[in-house]
Coordinates of C-alpha atoms in Angstrom, one line a residue:
Chain A
M1 CA -5.3 -17.6 -9.5
S2 CA -6.3 -21.1 -10.3
D3 CA -2.9 -22.7 -9.7
V4 CA -1.6 -20.1 -7.2
A5 CA -1.0 -21.1 -3.6
A6 CA -4.2 -20.8 -1.1
P7 CA -2.0 -18.6 1.5
V8 CA -0.6 -16.3 -1.6
A9 CA -4.1 -15.9 -3.1
A10 CA -5.7 -15.3 0.6
L11 CA -3.2 -12.7 1.4
V12 CA -3.6 -10.9 -1.7
E13 CA -7.2 -10.9 -1.3
E14 CA -6.7 -9.6 2.3
L15 CA -4.1 -6.7 1.1
S16 CA -6.3 -5.7 -1.8
K17 CA -9.1 -4.6 1.1
L18 CA -6.9 -1.6 2.0
P19 CA -7.7 1.5 0.9
G20 CA -5.6 2.5 -2.3
V21 CA -4.5 -1.2 -2.6
G22 CA -5.5 -2.5 -6.0
V23 CA -4.9 -6.6 -7.0
K24 CA -2.0 -5.7 -8.6
T25 CA -0.4 -3.8 -5.8
A26 CA -1.7 -6.6 -3.5
Q27 CA 0.2 -8.9 -5.7
R28 CA 3.4 -7.0 -5.2
L29 CA 3.2 -6.6 -1.5
T30 CA 2.3 -10.5 -1.2
F31 CA 5.6 -11.0 -3.0
F32 CA 7.6 -8.5 -1.0
I33 CA 6.3 -10.3 2.2
L34 CA 7.2 -13.7 0.8
R35 CA 10.6 -12.5 0.2
S36 CA 11.1 -10.5 3.1
P37 CA 12.7 -11.9 6.3
N38 CA 10.5 -14.1 8.5
D39 CA 11.2 -11.4 11.4
Q40 CA 10.1 -8.6 9.2
A41 CA 6.7 -10.3 8.4
R42 CA 6.0 -11.2 12.1
R43 CA 6.5 -7.9 13.3
L44 CA 4.0 -6.6 10.7
A45 CA 1.3 -9.3 11.4
E46 CA 2.0 -8.4 15.4
A47 CA 1.9 -4.9 14.8
I48 CA -1.4 -5.1 13.4
L49 CA -3.0 -7.5 16.1
R50 CA -1.3 -5.4 18.7
V51 CA -2.9 -2.2 17.3
K52 CA -6.5 -3.7 17.3
E53 CA -5.9 -4.9 20.9
S54 CA -4.4 -2.1 22.7
I55 CA -6.0 1.0 21.1
I56 CA -9.2 2.7 22.4
Y57 CA -10.2 5.8 22.2
C58 CA -9.7 8.6 24.8
S59 CA -13.1 9.2 26.7
R60 CA -12.5 13.1 26.7
C61 CA -11.0 13.8 23.3
Y62 CA -11.9 10.9 21.3
N63 CA -8.4 10.5 19.9
I64 CA -7.0 7.1 19.8
T65 CA -4.8 6.0 22.8
E66 CA -3.4 3.2 24.7
T67 CA -4.3 4.8 28.1
D68 CA -7.7 6.5 29.0
P69 CA -7.3 9.8 29.2
C70 CA -4.8 10.2 26.5
P71 CA -1.7 11.3 26.9
I72 CA -2.4 14.7 26.0
C73 CA -5.5 15.0 28.0
S74 CA -3.6 14.1 30.9
N75 CA -0.4 15.8 30.4
P76 CA -1.2 19.2 32.7
S77 CA 1.5 21.0 31.2
R78 CA -0.9 21.8 27.9
D79 CA -3.1 24.4 27.9
Q80 CA -6.7 23.1 29.9
D81 CA -8.4 26.5 28.2
A82 CA -8.0 25.6 24.5
I83 CA -9.7 22.7 22.2
C84 CA -8.9 22.1 18.7
V85 CA -11.5 20.3 16.8
V86 CA -10.3 18.1 14.2
E87 CA -12.0 15.3 11.9
E88 CA -9.5 12.3 12.2
P89 CA -6.6 11.4 14.3
L90 CA -4.3 11.5 11.7
D91 CA -4.9 15.3 11.9
V92 CA -3.7 15.6 15.4
L93 CA -0.7 13.9 14.4
A94 CA -0.3 16.7 11.7
L95 CA -0.8 19.7 14.2
E96 CA 1.5 18.0 17.0
K97 CA 4.3 18.0 14.5
T98 CA 4.1 21.7 13.9
G99 CA 5.2 21.7 17.8
V100 CA 3.0 25.2 17.8
Y101 CA -0.1 24.2 19.5
K102 CA 0.2 23.4 23.3
G103 CA -3.8 22.8 23.8
L104 CA -6.2 20.1 24.1
Y105 CA -7.7 18.2 21.2
H106 CA -11.3 16.8 20.1
V107 CA -11.5 14.3 17.4
L108 CA -15.2 14.2 15.4
H109 CA -14.4 11.1 13.8
G110 CA -15.2 12.3 10.5
A111 CA -17.4 15.4 9.0
L112 CA -21.0 16.2 8.7
S113 CA -22.0 15.2 5.1
P114 CA -25.8 15.1 4.4
L115 CA -25.0 13.7 0.7
N116 CA -23.4 10.6 2.5
G117 CA -25.9 10.4 5.3
I118 CA -23.5 11.4 7.9
G119 CA -25.2 13.4 10.8
R120 CA -24.8 14.8 14.2
K121 CA -25.3 11.4 15.7
D122 CA -22.3 10.0 13.6
I123 CA -19.5 12.4 14.8
R124 CA -18.7 13.5 18.2
I125 CA -20.4 16.8 18.3
D126 CA -22.4 16.5 21.3
E127 CA -19.2 14.9 23.2
L128 CA -17.6 18.6 22.4
L129 CA -20.6 20.6 23.6
K130 CA -20.7 18.8 26.8
R131 CA -16.7 19.4 27.2
L132 CA -17.6 23.1 26.7
A133 CA -20.1 23.2 29.3
G134 CA -17.7 22.8 31.8
G135 CA -16.9 26.6 31.3
N136 CA -12.9 26.2 31.6
V137 CA -12.5 26.6 28.0
Q138 CA -11.4 30.0 26.5
E139 CA -11.0 29.0 23.0
V140 CA -12.6 26.5 20.5
I141 CA -10.1 26.3 17.4
L142 CA -12.1 24.9 14.3
A143 CA -9.5 23.0 12.2
T144 CA -11.9 20.7 10.2
N145 CA -10.5 20.1 6.7
P146 CA -10.8 23.3 4.1
G147 CA -13.4 22.3 1.8
F148 CA -17.3 22.0 1.6
E149 CA -17.9 19.4 4.4
G150 CA -15.4 20.3 6.5
D151 CA -16.4 24.2 6.6
Y152 CA -20.4 22.9 6.8
T153 CA -19.2 20.9 9.8
A154 CA -17.2 24.1 11.3
G155 CA -20.2 26.3 10.8
V156 CA -22.8 23.8 12.7
I157 CA -20.3 23.3 15.4
K158 CA -19.9 27.2 15.7
D159 CA -23.8 27.7 16.0
D160 CA -24.2 25.1 18.2
I161 CA -21.7 26.5 20.5
K162 CA -23.5 30.0 20.2
N163 CA -26.9 28.6 20.6
E164 CA -26.1 25.8 23.5
V165 CA -23.0 27.0 25.3
A166 CA -23.5 29.7 27.7
A167 CA -19.9 30.9 27.9
P168 CA -19.9 34.6 26.6
S169 CA -15.9 34.9 26.7
L170 CA -15.5 31.3 24.3
R171 CA -13.9 32.4 21.4
V172 CA -14.5 30.1 18.3
T173 CA -11.7 30.5 15.6
S174 CA -10.8 28.4 12.3
L175 CA -7.2 28.1 10.7
A176 CA -6.2 30.5 8.8
R177 CA -6.7 30.0 5.0
G178 CA -4.2 31.2 2.1
L179 CA -1.5 30.3 -0.2
P180 CA 0.3 26.8 1.2
L181 CA 4.1 27.8 1.7
G182 CA 6.4 26.4 -1.3
S183 CA 3.0 27.0 -3.8
D184 CA 3.0 29.1 -7.2
L185 CA 0.8 32.1 -7.1
E186 CA 0.0 31.4 -10.9
Y187 CA -1.1 28.0 -10.1
A188 CA -3.3 28.7 -7.0
D189 CA -7.1 27.9 -7.6
E190 CA -9.4 30.8 -7.6
G191 CA -10.8 29.8 -3.9
T192 CA -7.5 29.7 -2.2
L193 CA -6.2 33.0 -4.0
S194 CA -9.7 35.0 -2.9
R195 CA -9.0 33.7 1.0
A196 CA -5.4 34.7 0.3
L197 CA -6.5 38.0 -0.5
E198 CA -9.2 38.3 2.0
G199 CA -6.8 37.5 5.0
R200 CA -4.0 39.5 3.9
R201 CA -2.0 41.0 7.0
E202 CA 0.3 44.2 7.4
I203 CA 3.9 43.2 7.1
Chain B
M1 CA 4.7 10.9 16.7
S2 CA 6.2 11.9 20.6
D3 CA 2.7 11.6 21.5
V4 CA 1.4 8.8 19.7
A5 CA 0.6 5.8 21.1
A6 CA 3.5 3.2 20.5
P7 CA 1.6 0.6 18.8
V8 CA 0.2 2.8 16.5
A9 CA 3.7 4.2 15.7
A10 CA 4.7 0.7 15.7
L11 CA 2.2 -0.1 13.0
V12 CA 3.1 2.8 11.0
E13 CA 6.9 2.2 10.8
E14 CA 6.3 -1.6 9.6
L15 CA 4.0 -0.6 6.9
S16 CA 6.2 2.1 5.5
K17 CA 8.9 -0.5 5.3
L18 CA 6.5 -2.0 2.1
P19 CA 7.5 -1.0 -1.2
G20 CA 5.5 2.1 -2.1
V21 CA 4.5 2.6 0.7
G22 CA 5.5 5.9 2.5
V23 CA 5.0 7.1 5.7
K24 CA 1.8 9.0 4.9
T25 CA 0.1 6.0 3.2
A26 CA 1.4 3.9 6.2
Q27 CA -0.6 6.4 8.5
R28 CA -3.7 6.1 6.3
L29 CA -3.5 2.4 6.2
T30 CA -2.7 2.4 9.8
F31 CA -6.1 4.5 10.5
F32 CA -7.9 2.1 8.2
I33 CA -6.9 -0.9 10.1
L34 CA -7.8 1.1 13.4
R35 CA -11.3 1.3 12.3
S36 CA -11.5 -1.9 10.4
P37 CA -14.0 -4.9 12.2
N38 CA -11.4 -6.8 14.6
D39 CA -12.1 -9.9 12.2
Q40 CA -10.8 -8.2 9.1
A41 CA -7.6 -7.1 10.9
R42 CA -6.9 -10.6 12.2
R43 CA -7.3 -12.2 8.8
L44 CA -4.9 -10.1 7.4
A45 CA -2.2 -10.5 10.1
E46 CA -2.8 -14.4 10.0
A47 CA -2.5 -14.1 6.0
I48 CA 0.8 -12.5 6.6
L49 CA 2.2 -15.3 9.0
R50 CA 0.5 -18.4 7.3
V51 CA 2.1 -17.3 3.7
K52 CA 5.6 -17.3 5.5
E53 CA 4.8 -20.3 7.4
S54 CA 3.4 -22.4 4.2
I55 CA 5.1 -21.2 1.5
I56 CA 8.3 -22.8 -0.1
Y57 CA 10.1 -23.0 -3.7
C58 CA 9.3 -26.0 -5.8
S59 CA 12.7 -27.8 -6.2
R60 CA 11.6 -28.3 -9.8
C61 CA 10.7 -24.5 -11.4
Y62 CA 11.5 -22.7 -8.2
N63 CA 7.9 -21.0 -8.3
I64 CA 6.3 -20.4 -4.8
T65 CA 4.0 -23.6 -3.4
E66 CA 2.7 -25.2 -0.5
T67 CA 3.6 -28.5 -2.1
D68 CA 7.0 -29.8 -3.6
P69 CA 6.8 -30.4 -6.4
C70 CA 4.2 -27.7 -7.1
P71 CA 0.8 -28.2 -8.8
I72 CA 2.0 -27.5 -12.1
C73 CA 5.2 -29.2 -11.9
S74 CA 3.0 -32.6 -10.6
N75 CA -0.1 -31.9 -13.5
P76 CA 0.5 -34.8 -15.9
S77 CA -1.8 -33.2 -18.2
R78 CA 0.8 -30.2 -18.9
D79 CA 3.0 -30.3 -21.5
Q80 CA 6.3 -31.9 -20.1
D81 CA 8.6 -30.8 -23.1
A82 CA 8.1 -27.1 -22.7
I83 CA 9.6 -24.9 -20.3
C84 CA 8.6 -21.2 -20.3
V85 CA 11.4 -19.3 -18.1
V86 CA 10.4 -16.2 -16.1
E87 CA 12.0 -13.8 -13.9
E88 CA 9.4 -14.2 -11.0
P89 CA 6.3 -15.9 -9.6
L90 CA 4.3 -12.6 -10.5
D91 CA 4.9 -13.5 -14.3
V92 CA 3.7 -17.2 -13.9
L93 CA 0.4 -15.9 -12.5
A94 CA 0.2 -13.2 -15.7
L95 CA 0.9 -16.1 -18.0
E96 CA -1.5 -18.5 -16.5
K97 CA -4.0 -16.2 -16.7
T98 CA -4.1 -16.2 -20.3
G99 CA -5.1 -19.9 -20.4
V100 CA -2.9 -20.4 -23.5
Y101 CA 0.4 -21.9 -21.9
K102 CA 0.3 -25.6 -21.1
G103 CA 3.5 -26.4 -20.3
L104 CA 5.9 -26.1 -17.3
Y105 CA 7.7 -22.8 -16.2
H106 CA 11.0 -22.2 -14.5
V107 CA 11.4 -19.1 -12.4
L108 CA 14.9 -17.3 -12.3
H109 CA 13.9 -15.0 -9.3
G110 CA 15.4 -11.8 -10.7
A111 CA 17.5 -11.3 -14.0
L112 CA 21.2 -10.5 -14.6
S113 CA 22.1 -7.0 -13.9
P114 CA 25.8 -6.7 -13.5
L115 CA 25.4 -2.8 -12.6
N116 CA 23.5 -3.9 -9.7
G117 CA 25.8 -6.9 -9.0
I118 CA 23.3 -9.5 -9.7
G119 CA 25.4 -12.1 -11.6
R120 CA 24.6 -15.7 -12.5
K121 CA 25.0 -17.3 -9.1
D122 CA 22.1 -15.1 -7.8
I123 CA 19.4 -16.4 -10.0
R124 CA 18.3 -19.9 -11.2
I125 CA 20.3 -20.1 -14.4
D126 CA 22.3 -23.4 -13.5
E127 CA 18.9 -25.3 -12.2
L128 CA 17.5 -24.4 -15.8
L129 CA 20.5 -25.9 -17.2
K130 CA 20.4 -28.9 -15.0
R131 CA 16.7 -29.4 -15.9
L132 CA 17.3 -29.2 -19.8
A133 CA 20.4 -31.6 -19.5
G134 CA 17.8 -34.4 -18.5
G135 CA 16.6 -34.1 -22.5
N136 CA 13.0 -34.7 -22.5
V137 CA 12.4 -30.8 -23.1
Q138 CA 11.6 -29.9 -26.9
E139 CA 11.2 -25.9 -26.5
V140 CA 12.2 -23.3 -23.9
I141 CA 10.3 -20.0 -24.2
L142 CA 12.5 -17.0 -22.5
A143 CA 10.0 -15.0 -21.1
T144 CA 12.2 -12.3 -19.4
N145 CA 10.7 -9.0 -19.1
P146 CA 11.3 -6.8 -22.4
G147 CA 14.4 -4.2 -21.6
F148 CA 17.9 -4.2 -21.1
E149 CA 18.5 -6.5 -17.9
G150 CA 15.8 -9.2 -19.2
D151 CA 17.1 -9.2 -22.5
Y152 CA 20.3 -9.7 -21.7
T153 CA 19.4 -12.4 -19.5
A154 CA 17.7 -14.2 -22.3
G155 CA 20.8 -13.9 -24.2
V156 CA 23.0 -15.2 -21.4
I157 CA 20.5 -18.1 -21.1
K158 CA 20.6 -18.9 -24.8
D159 CA 24.1 -19.0 -25.0
D160 CA 24.4 -21.1 -22.2
I161 CA 22.0 -23.5 -23.6
K162 CA 23.5 -23.7 -26.7
N163 CA 27.1 -24.3 -25.4
E164 CA 26.3 -26.6 -22.6
V165 CA 23.3 -28.5 -23.2
A166 CA 24.0 -31.2 -25.8
A167 CA 20.4 -31.2 -27.4
P168 CA 20.3 -30.2 -30.9
S169 CA 16.2 -30.9 -31.2
L170 CA 15.7 -28.1 -28.5
R171 CA 14.1 -24.7 -29.9
V172 CA 14.6 -21.7 -27.9
T173 CA 12.3 -19.1 -28.2
S174 CA 11.1 -15.7 -26.6
L175 CA 7.7 -13.9 -26.4
A176 CA 7.0 -11.6 -29.6
R177 CA 7.6 -7.7 -29.2
G178 CA 5.3 -5.4 -30.7
L179 CA 2.3 -3.2 -30.0
P180 CA 0.3 -3.9 -27.2
L181 CA -3.4 -4.3 -27.4
G182 CA -5.3 -1.3 -27.1
S183 CA -2.7 1.1 -27.7
D184 CA -2.2 3.9 -29.9
L185 CA 0.1 3.8 -32.9
E186 CA 1.0 7.7 -32.4
Y187 CA 2.3 7.2 -28.9
A188 CA 4.0 4.3 -29.3
D189 CA 8.1 4.1 -28.4
E190 CA 10.4 3.8 -31.5
G191 CA 11.7 0.4 -29.7
T192 CA 8.4 -1.1 -29.7
L193 CA 7.9 0.5 -33.1
S194 CA 10.9 -1.1 -34.7
R195 CA 10.2 -4.3 -33.0
A196 CA 6.7 -4.1 -34.6
L197 CA 7.6 -3.7 -37.9
E198 CA 10.7 -6.2 -37.9
G199 CA 8.0 -9.1 -36.3
R200 CA 5.2 -8.2 -38.8
R201 CA 3.5 -10.9 -40.2
E202 CA 0.9 -11.8 -42.9
I203 CA -2.5 -11.5 -41.9

């Protein structure tokens, strides 16, 4: 990049820090931005700055928000007696898109991962237990990612609730495991197929 | 995205305008930016703005540059009698990395594509002919992309030079076609293999 203009080299470098963006992709994005209308590039730059300036974490559910509490926590028409526990804000997005769930959320911001040194203090488990101590919640849906770390995290939270939250009527549930819609049975992995069998229902 | 904070939705929208970035990737990038240090996000935003503010096109070779003429055109130690014609600024980058070529460039900003309505007036062919009319250039290397549009563009430029530039000593060459380094002969496509046979050299 010796003879390349410094601002171009700088943008390539900054873009290649994004996840999944290598140097080649960063170059392509840079030249796309160079060629795009000034307006569009400015909107992108401003959106980046604005998101950093105005986004905070909700002090109840720890989802990202512009206002505290967040629109979901402060919406009185949502079921106040159910909390769906997810790893990331993106998971809230995915669940909201279904339109099926009308309760509240709790964003852990990660999953327990002893191998990567991510323990209880690194994610928002204690904050969840504190919310549950209030006693109004009837159901906690553990919607961590299916997989080792998500399942382990859900197990730890389940035990914690049992041991530390004195609320005998509180149900702890998890999302159903099984075949994804539109999938092919013959290509399903063993784990998924076992879970689908175990979870079979009368029709 | 109904209950998602507006700045988050805005950044997802702006990012998904980038080539190869769908909504899912844009969401992932947005949450990465949200979580990255303020400094890093600010540097990215500023790099985008700076590239749009300070980058212009060289009035000789039409490569992107901060100064006109560009560092390559204004470098007296480069061979002034050779011009390598490429489609995009990224191609200049790739050729410069080899360190083999010491001449000048001419960036067409595209290739002729009758099917997509891209004709002579849309790329910098006339500007190239004007440079050649000066009479100092001894060799034009046509380094358009191997493929239909690039080859067609190279053919048109070659004919134009023959018909319009009165310079009998001017050589017009193109990059060698053949097997790429590290490739497997058995997986090479027919076209590449034919070109590799036609272009065989004594060793």
